[in-house]
Short mmCIF file of C-alpha atoms and ligand atoms in Angstrom, two decimals:
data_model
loop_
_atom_site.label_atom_id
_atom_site.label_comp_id
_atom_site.label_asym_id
_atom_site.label_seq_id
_atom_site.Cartn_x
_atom_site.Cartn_y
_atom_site.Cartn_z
CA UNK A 1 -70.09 103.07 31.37
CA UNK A 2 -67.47 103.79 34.12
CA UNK A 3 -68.43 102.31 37.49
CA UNK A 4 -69.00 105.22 39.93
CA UNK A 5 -71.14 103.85 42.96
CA UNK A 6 -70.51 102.15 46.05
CA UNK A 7 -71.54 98.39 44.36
CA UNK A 8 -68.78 97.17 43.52
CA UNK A 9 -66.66 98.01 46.20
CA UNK A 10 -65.26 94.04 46.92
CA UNK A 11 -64.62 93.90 43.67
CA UNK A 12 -62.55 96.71 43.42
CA UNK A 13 -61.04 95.23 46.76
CA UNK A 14 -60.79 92.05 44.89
CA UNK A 15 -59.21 93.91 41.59
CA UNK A 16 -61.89 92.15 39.22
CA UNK A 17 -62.31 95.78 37.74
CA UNK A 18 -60.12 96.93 34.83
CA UNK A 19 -58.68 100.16 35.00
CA UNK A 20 -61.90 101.66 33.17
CA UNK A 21 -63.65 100.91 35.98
CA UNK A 22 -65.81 98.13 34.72
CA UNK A 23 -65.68 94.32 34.60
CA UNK A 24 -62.27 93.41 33.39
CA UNK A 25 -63.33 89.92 31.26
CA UNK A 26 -61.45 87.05 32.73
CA UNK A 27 -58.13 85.68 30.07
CA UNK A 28 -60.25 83.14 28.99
CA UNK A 29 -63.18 85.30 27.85
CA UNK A 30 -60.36 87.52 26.39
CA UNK A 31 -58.68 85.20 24.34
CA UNK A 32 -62.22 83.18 22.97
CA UNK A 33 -62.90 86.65 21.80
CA UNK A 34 -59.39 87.11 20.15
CA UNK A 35 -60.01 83.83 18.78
CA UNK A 36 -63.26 84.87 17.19
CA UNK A 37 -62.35 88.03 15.79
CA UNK A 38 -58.91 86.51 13.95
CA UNK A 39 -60.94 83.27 12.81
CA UNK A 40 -57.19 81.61 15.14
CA UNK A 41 -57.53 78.22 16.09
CA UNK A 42 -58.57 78.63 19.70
CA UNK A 43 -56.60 76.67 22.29
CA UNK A 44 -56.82 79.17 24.67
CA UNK A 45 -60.27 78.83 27.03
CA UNK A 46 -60.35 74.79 27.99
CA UNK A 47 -63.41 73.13 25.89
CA UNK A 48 -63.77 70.32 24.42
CA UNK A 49 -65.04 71.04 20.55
CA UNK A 50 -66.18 67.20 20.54
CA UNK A 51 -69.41 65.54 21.84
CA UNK A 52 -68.77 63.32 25.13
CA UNK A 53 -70.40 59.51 26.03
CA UNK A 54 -73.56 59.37 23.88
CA UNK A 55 -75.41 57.74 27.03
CA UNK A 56 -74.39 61.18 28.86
CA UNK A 57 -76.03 63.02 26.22
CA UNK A 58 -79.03 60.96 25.55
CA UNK A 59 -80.02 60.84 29.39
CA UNK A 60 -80.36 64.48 29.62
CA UNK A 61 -82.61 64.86 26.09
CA UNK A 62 -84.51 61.90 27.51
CA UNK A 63 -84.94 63.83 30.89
CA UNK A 64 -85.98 67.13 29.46
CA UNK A 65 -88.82 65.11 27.01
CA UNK A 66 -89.91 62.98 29.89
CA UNK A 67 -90.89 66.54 32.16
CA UNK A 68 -87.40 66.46 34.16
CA UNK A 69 -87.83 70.53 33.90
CA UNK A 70 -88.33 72.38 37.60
CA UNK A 71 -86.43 72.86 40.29
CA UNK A 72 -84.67 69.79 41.56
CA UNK A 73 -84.23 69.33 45.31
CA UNK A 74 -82.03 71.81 47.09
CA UNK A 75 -78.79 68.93 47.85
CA UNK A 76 -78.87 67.79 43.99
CA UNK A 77 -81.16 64.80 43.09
CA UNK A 78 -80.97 61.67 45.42
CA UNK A 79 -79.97 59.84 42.33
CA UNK A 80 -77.18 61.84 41.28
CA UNK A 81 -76.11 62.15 44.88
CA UNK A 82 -76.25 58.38 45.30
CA UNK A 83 -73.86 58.09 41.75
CA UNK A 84 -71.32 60.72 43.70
CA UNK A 85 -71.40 58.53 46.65
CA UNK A 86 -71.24 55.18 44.46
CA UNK A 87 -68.12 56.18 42.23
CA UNK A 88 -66.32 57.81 45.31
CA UNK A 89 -66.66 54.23 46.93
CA UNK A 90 -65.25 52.44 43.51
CA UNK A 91 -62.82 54.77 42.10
CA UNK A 92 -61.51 55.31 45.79
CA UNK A 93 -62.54 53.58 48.51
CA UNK A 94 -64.03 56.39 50.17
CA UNK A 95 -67.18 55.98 51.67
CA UNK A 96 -69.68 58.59 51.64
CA UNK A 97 -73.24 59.38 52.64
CA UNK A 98 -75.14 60.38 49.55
CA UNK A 99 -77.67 62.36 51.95
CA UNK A 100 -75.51 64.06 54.37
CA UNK A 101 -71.99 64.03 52.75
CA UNK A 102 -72.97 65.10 49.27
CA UNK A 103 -74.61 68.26 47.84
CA UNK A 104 -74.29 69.06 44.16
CA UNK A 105 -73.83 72.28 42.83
CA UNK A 106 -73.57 74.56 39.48
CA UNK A 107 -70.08 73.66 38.58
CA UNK A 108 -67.16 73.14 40.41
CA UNK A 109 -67.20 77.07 40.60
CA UNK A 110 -70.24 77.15 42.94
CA UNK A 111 -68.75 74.41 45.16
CA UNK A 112 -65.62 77.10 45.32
CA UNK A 113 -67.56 80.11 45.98
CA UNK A 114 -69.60 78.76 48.48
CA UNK A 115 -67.20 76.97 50.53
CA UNK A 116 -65.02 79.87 50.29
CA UNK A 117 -67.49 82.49 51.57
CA UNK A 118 -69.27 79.30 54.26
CA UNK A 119 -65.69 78.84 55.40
CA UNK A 120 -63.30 81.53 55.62
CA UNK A 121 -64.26 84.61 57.55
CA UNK A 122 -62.51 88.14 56.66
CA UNK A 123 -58.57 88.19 57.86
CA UNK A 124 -58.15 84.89 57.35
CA UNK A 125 -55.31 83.28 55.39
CA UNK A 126 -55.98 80.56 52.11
CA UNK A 127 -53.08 79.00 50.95
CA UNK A 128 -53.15 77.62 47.19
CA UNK A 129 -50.31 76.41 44.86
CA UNK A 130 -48.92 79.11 42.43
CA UNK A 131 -49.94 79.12 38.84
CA UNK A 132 -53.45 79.05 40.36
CA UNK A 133 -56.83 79.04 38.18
CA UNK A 134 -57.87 82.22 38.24
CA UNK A 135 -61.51 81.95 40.40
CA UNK A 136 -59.27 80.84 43.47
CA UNK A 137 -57.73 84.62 43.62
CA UNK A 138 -61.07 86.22 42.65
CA UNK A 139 -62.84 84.08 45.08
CA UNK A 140 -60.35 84.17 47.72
CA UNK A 141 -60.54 88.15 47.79
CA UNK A 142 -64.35 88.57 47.50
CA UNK A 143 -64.56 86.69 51.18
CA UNK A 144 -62.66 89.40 52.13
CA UNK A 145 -59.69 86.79 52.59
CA UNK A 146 -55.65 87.32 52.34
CA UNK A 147 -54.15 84.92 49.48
CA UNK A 148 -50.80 83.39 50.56
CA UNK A 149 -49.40 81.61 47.40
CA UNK A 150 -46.77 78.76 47.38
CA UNK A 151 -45.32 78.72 43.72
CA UNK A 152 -44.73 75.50 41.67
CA UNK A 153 -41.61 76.35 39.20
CA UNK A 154 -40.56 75.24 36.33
CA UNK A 155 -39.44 72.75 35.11
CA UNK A 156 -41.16 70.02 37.44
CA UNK A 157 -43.82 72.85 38.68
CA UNK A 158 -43.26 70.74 42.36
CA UNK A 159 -43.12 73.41 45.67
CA UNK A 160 -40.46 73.81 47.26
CA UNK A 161 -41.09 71.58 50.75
CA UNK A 162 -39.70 74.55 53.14
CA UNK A 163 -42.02 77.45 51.50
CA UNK A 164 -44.37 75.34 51.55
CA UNK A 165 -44.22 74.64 54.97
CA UNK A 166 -43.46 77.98 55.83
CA UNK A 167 -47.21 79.58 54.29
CA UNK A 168 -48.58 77.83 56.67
CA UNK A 169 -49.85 79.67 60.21
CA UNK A 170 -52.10 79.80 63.04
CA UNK A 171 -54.04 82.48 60.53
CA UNK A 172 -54.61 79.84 58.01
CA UNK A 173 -58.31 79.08 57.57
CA UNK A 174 -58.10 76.72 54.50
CA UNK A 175 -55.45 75.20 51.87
CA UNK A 176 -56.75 74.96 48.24
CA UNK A 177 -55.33 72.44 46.87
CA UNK A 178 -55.64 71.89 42.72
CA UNK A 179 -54.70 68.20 41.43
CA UNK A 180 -53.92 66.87 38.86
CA UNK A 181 -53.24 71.09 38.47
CA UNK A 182 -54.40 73.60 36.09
CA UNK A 183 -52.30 75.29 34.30
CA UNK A 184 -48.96 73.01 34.94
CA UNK A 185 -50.88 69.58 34.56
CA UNK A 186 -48.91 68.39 37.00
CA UNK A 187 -50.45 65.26 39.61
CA UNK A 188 -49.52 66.75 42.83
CA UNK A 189 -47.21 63.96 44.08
CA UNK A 190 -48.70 62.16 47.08
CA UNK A 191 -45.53 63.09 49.16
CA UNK A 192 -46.29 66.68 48.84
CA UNK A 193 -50.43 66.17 49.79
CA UNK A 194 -49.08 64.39 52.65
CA UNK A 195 -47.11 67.33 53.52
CA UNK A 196 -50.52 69.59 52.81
CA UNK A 197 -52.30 66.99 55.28
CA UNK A 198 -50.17 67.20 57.90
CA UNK A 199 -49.62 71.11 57.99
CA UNK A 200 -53.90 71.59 58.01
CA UNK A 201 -54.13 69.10 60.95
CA UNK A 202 -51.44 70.76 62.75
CA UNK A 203 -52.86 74.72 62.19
CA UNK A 204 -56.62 73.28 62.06
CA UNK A 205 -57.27 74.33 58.64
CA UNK A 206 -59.65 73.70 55.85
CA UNK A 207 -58.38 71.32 53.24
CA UNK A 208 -60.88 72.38 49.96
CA UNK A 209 -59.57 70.36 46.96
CA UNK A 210 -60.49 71.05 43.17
CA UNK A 211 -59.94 67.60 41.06
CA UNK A 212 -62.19 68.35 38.51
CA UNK A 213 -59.29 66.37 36.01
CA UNK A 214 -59.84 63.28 38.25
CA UNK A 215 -60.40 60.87 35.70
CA UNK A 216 -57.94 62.86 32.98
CA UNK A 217 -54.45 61.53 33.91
CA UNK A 218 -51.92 60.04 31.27
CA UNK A 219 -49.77 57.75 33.29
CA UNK A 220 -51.82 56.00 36.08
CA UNK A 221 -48.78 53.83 36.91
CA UNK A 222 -45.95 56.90 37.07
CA UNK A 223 -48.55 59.70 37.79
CA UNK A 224 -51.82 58.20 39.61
CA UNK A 225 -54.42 60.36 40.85
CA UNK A 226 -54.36 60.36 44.47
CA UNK A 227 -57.98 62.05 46.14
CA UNK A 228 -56.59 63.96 49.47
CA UNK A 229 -59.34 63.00 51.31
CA UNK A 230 -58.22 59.38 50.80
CA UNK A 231 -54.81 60.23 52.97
CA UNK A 232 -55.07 59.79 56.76
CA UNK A 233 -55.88 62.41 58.79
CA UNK A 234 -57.76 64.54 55.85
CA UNK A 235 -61.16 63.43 55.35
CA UNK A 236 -62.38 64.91 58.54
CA UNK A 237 -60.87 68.46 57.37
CA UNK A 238 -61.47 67.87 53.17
CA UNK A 239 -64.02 69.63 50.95
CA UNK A 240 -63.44 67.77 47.55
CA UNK A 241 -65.04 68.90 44.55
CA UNK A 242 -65.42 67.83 41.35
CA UNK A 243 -67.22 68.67 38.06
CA UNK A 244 -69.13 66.71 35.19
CA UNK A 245 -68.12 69.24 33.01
CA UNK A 246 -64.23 67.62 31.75
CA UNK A 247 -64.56 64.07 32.36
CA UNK A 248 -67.80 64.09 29.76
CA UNK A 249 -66.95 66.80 27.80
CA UNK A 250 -70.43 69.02 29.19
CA UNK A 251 -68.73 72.26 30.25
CA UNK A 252 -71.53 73.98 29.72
CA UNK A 253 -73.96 72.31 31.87
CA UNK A 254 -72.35 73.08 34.87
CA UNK A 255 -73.29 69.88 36.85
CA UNK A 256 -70.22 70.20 39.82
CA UNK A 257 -70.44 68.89 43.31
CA UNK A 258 -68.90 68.49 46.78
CA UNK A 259 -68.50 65.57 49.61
CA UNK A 260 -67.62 66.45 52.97
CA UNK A 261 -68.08 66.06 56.36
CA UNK A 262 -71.96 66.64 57.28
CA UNK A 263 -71.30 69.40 59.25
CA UNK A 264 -69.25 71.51 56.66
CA UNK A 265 -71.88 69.51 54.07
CA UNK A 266 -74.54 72.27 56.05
CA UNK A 267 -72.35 75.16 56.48
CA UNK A 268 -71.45 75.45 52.60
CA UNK A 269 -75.38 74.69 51.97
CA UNK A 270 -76.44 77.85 53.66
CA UNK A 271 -74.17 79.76 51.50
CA UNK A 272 -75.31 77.89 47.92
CA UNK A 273 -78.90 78.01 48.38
CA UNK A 274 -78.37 81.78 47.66
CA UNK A 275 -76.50 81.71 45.37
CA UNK A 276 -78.24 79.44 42.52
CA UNK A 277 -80.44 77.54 44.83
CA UNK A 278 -80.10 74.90 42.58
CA UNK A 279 -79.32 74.04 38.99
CA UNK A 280 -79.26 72.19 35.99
CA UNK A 281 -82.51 69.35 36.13
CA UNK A 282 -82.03 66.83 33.35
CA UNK A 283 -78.65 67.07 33.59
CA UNK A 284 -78.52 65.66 36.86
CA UNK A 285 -79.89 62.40 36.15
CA UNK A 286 -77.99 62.58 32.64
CA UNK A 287 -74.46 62.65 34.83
CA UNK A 288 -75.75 59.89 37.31
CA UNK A 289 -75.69 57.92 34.30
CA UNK A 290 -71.94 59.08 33.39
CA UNK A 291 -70.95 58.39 36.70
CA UNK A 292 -71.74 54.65 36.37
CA UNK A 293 -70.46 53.94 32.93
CA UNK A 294 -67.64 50.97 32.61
CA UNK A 295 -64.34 51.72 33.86
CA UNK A 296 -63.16 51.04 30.14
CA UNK A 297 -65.49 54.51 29.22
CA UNK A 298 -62.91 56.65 31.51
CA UNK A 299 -59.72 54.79 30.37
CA UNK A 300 -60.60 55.27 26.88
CA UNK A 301 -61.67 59.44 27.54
CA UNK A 302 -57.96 59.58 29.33
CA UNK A 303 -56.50 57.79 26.35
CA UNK A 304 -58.05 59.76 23.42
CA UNK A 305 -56.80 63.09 25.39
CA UNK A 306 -53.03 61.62 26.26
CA UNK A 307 -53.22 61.06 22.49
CA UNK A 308 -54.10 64.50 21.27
CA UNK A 309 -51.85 66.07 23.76
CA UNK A 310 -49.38 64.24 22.00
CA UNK A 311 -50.06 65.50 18.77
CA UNK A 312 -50.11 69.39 20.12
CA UNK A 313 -46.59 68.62 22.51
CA UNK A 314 -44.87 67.04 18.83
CA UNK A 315 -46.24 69.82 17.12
CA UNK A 316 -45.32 72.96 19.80
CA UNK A 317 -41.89 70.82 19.77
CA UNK A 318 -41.42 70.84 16.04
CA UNK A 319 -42.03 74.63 16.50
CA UNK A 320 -39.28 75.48 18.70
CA UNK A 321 -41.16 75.60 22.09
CA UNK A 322 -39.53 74.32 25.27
CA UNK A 323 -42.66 72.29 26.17
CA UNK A 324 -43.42 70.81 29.81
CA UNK A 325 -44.99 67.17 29.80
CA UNK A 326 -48.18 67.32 31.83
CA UNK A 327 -49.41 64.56 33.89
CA UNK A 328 -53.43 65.16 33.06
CA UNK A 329 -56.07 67.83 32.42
CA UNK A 330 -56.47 69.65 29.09
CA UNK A 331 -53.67 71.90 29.16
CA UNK A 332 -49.81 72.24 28.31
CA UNK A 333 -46.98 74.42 29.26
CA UNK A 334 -44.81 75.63 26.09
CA UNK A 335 -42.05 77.54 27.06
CA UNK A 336 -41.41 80.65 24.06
CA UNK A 337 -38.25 81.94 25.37
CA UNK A 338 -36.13 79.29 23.08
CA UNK A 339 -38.06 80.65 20.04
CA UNK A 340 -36.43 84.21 21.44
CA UNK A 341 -39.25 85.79 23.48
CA UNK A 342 -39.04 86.95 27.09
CA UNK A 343 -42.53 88.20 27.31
CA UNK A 344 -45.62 85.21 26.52
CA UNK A 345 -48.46 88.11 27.34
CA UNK A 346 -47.45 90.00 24.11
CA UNK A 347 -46.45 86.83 22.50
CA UNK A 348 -50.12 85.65 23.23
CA UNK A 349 -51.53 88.66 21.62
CA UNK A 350 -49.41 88.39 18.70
CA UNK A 351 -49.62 85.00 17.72
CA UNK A 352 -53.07 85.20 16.04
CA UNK A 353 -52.14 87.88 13.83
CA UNK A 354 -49.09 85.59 13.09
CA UNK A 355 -49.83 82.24 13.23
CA UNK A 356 -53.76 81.98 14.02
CA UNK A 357 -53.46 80.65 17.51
CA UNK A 358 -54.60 81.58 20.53
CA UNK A 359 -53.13 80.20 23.93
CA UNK A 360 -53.00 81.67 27.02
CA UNK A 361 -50.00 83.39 28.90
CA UNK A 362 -49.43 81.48 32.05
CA UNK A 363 -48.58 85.11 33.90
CA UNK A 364 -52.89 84.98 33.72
CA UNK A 365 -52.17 82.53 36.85
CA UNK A 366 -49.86 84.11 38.72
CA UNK A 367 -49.65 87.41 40.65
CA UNK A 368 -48.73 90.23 39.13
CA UNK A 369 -46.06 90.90 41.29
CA UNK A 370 -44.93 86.71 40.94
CA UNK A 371 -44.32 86.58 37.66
CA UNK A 372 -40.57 86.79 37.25
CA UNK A 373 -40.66 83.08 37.20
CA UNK A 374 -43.23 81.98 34.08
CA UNK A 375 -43.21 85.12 32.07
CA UNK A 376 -42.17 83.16 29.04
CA UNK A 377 -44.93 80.65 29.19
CA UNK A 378 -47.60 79.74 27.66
CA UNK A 379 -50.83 77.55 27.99
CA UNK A 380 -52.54 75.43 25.53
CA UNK A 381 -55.54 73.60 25.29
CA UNK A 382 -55.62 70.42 23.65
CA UNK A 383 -59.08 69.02 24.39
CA UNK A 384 -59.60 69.57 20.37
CA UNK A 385 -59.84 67.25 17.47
CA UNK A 386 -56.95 65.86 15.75
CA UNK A 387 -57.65 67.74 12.79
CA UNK A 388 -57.49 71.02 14.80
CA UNK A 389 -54.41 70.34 16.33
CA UNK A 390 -52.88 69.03 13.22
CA UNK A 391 -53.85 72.93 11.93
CA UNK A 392 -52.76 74.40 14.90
CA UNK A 393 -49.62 72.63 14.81
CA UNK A 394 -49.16 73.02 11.32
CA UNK A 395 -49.76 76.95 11.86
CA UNK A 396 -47.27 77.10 14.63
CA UNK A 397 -44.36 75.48 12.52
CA UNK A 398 -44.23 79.32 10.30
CA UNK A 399 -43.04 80.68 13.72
CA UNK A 400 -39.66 78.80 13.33
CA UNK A 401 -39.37 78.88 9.57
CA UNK A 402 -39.78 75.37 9.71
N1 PMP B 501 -61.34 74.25 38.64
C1 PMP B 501 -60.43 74.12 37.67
C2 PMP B 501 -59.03 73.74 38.03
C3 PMP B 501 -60.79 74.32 36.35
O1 PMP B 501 -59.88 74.20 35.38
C4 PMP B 501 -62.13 74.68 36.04
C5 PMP B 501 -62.61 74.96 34.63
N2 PMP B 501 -61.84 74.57 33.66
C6 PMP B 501 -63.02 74.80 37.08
C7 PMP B 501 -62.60 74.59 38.38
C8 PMP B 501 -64.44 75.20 36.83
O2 PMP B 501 -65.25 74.09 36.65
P1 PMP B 501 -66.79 74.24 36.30
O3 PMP B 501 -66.89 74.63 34.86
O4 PMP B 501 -67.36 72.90 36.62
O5 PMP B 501 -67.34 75.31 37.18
N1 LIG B 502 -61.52 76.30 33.19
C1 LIG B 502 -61.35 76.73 31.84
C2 LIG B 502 -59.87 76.97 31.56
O1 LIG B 502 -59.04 76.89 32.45
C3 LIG B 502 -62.06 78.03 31.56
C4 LIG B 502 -63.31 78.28 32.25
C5 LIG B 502 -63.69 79.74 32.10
O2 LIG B 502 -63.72 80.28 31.03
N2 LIG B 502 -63.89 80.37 33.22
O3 LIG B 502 -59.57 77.28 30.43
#
């Protein structure tokens, strides 16, 4: 039915109605769909079709038979919050108070949407990098906010110091800052968050960074995950968030949280306790115990994903793509325009009918009016099993003749 009514009117503000008038799905709901419906090989939506740590998974079974099943306290559990607090002290140095610095929340998503809407006030300016994921517009626009983008371009997907420095202004309110990035899989370069530090202290702006991929990086020695709130002068200003949901393969339990200071901690509180309230029980205490496996558990997830990304970038290769190394996360950039397209949106459409793959166009991350620059690209997931990304790839190599 075509939406009529006053309801929706910041959505239609926010443009997260199609032209019908009702919910336009998001790309990624789009393509799982196209997936479905063509039996393709989906590496569009970024999901893991594998199981994560066993201890992960038999914490939160053990939780739900043990009566772990109502409402857990407002902040997250004091157990989980103590874990966030705990690995941001031993992966980074960073010390946090689980009770006042910590508050856990459905997803990374939630942490977004409610520091976006505690934070930023209607008129105000959020920077974010260019391919962006594509809450951060939605989000952005339903606090009534304007979204000044800095692009990343191919081929290094770096910004350009100048424009950078230039999006910045006295109307800035916050800078969301994505690392290591989705869709590029680039590790912002610690240069450039120094850059991002400097510009927020100078124009008193919100830093809010997502690093859900935190513990998903390839090359810790070339390419090391840096935390902003780890470089002087940020934690004061830093809302970092995080998610259970990549690092042990649970994306749909939707365990995310935030640390910040304790007085934005309370600000973005009053904001989530309407929105979920809370979230999620057993599977609090189940990602405490992820939290503090072995370091050896997170080298080995990082390895076992460098090594299927290698299998999809040798197969896209193989196929004719132009394909952009990524630092970490699930995703990689394959370029179509050497196999002779200009457009990836129809390409994207196309290719299961062709070849039985879904990815995503990269234009799903950029501004309509941006797109000049990565019309040709396209994302795919490789958080997949060998085997499906020795089918995918094998499936890709008809498009060359190969
Ligand atoms: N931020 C980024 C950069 C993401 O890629 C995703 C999901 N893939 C999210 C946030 C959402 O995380 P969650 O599922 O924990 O809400
Ligand atoms: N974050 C996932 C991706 O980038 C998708 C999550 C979603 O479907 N909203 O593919």
């Amino acid at each position: 039915m075509r939406h009529t009514g006053p309801w929706l009117r910041a959505a239609e503000g926010a443009m997260l109605l199609g032209p019908d008038g009702v919910p336009a799905p998001t790309v990624f709901a789009e393509m799982s769909a196209l997936a479905a419906s063509t039996g393709s090989v989906n590496l569009g939506q970024g999901f893991p079709d594998e199981d994560g740590p066993a201890e992960v998974l038999d914490a939160a079974v053990q939780a739900i038979r043990d009566g772990v099943n109502q409402y857990p306290p407002g902040r997250g559990t004091a157990d989980l919050r103590l874990a966030i607090a705990e690995h941001q002290r031993h992966w980074y140095g960073l010390e946090v108070d689980p009770d006042q610095e910590v508050l856990v929340t459905a997803g990374a998503t939630e942490a977004l949407a409610a520091t976006l809407l505690a934070l930023v006030e209607p008129g105000d300016e959020v920077i974010t990098f260019e391919p962006f994921y594509d809450a951060y517009g939605a989000l952005i626009r339903l606090a009534g906010a304007t979204h000044v983008t800095v692009p990343l371009t191919a081929p290094d997907f770096l910004p350009d110091e100048s424009t950078l420095r230039a999006a910045f202004s006295d109307r800035t309110r916050a800078v969301l800052v994505n690392t290591p990035h989705n869709p590029t899989g680039r590790v912002l370069p610690t240069e450039v968050l120094r850059i991002v530090v400097e510009l927020a202290e100078r124009h008193d702006a919100v830093i809010i960074t997502d690093e859900v991929y935190e513990h998903l990086t390839f090359d810790t020695a070339l390419a090391p995950h840096v935390p902003v709130a780890t470089l002087p002068g940020a934690r004061e200003r830093t809302v970092t968030v995080s998610s259970a949901g990549k690092t042990f393969s649970t994306t749909g339990w939707k365990i995310g949280w935030l640390t910040a200071p304790p007085a934005l901690v309370i600000a973005i509180t009053t904001v989530k306790q309407y929105l979920t309230f809370v979230n999620g029980a057993p599977f609090q205490p189940a990602v405490a115990v992820g939290l503090r496996l072995p370091d050896t558990v997170f080298a080995g997830i990082a390895a076992d994903l460098a090594a299927k990304h290698d299998v999809l970038a040798a197969g896209l290769t193989a196929a004719g793509f132009g394909v952009h190394r990524p630092d970490g996360g699930y995703f990689v950039i394959a370029d179509t325009a050497p196999l002779g397209y200009e457009d990836a949106r129809p390409f994207c459409l196309e290719l299961p009918h062709t070849a039985g793959v879904v990815g995503v166009p990269v234009s799903a991350f950029v501004r309509p009016d941006h797109a000049a620059g990565y019309r040709s690209l396209v994302r795919f997931a490789f958080c997949k099993r060998r085997s499906v990304l020795e089918d995918a790839a094998a499936r890709l190599a008809t498009l060359s003749g190969a």
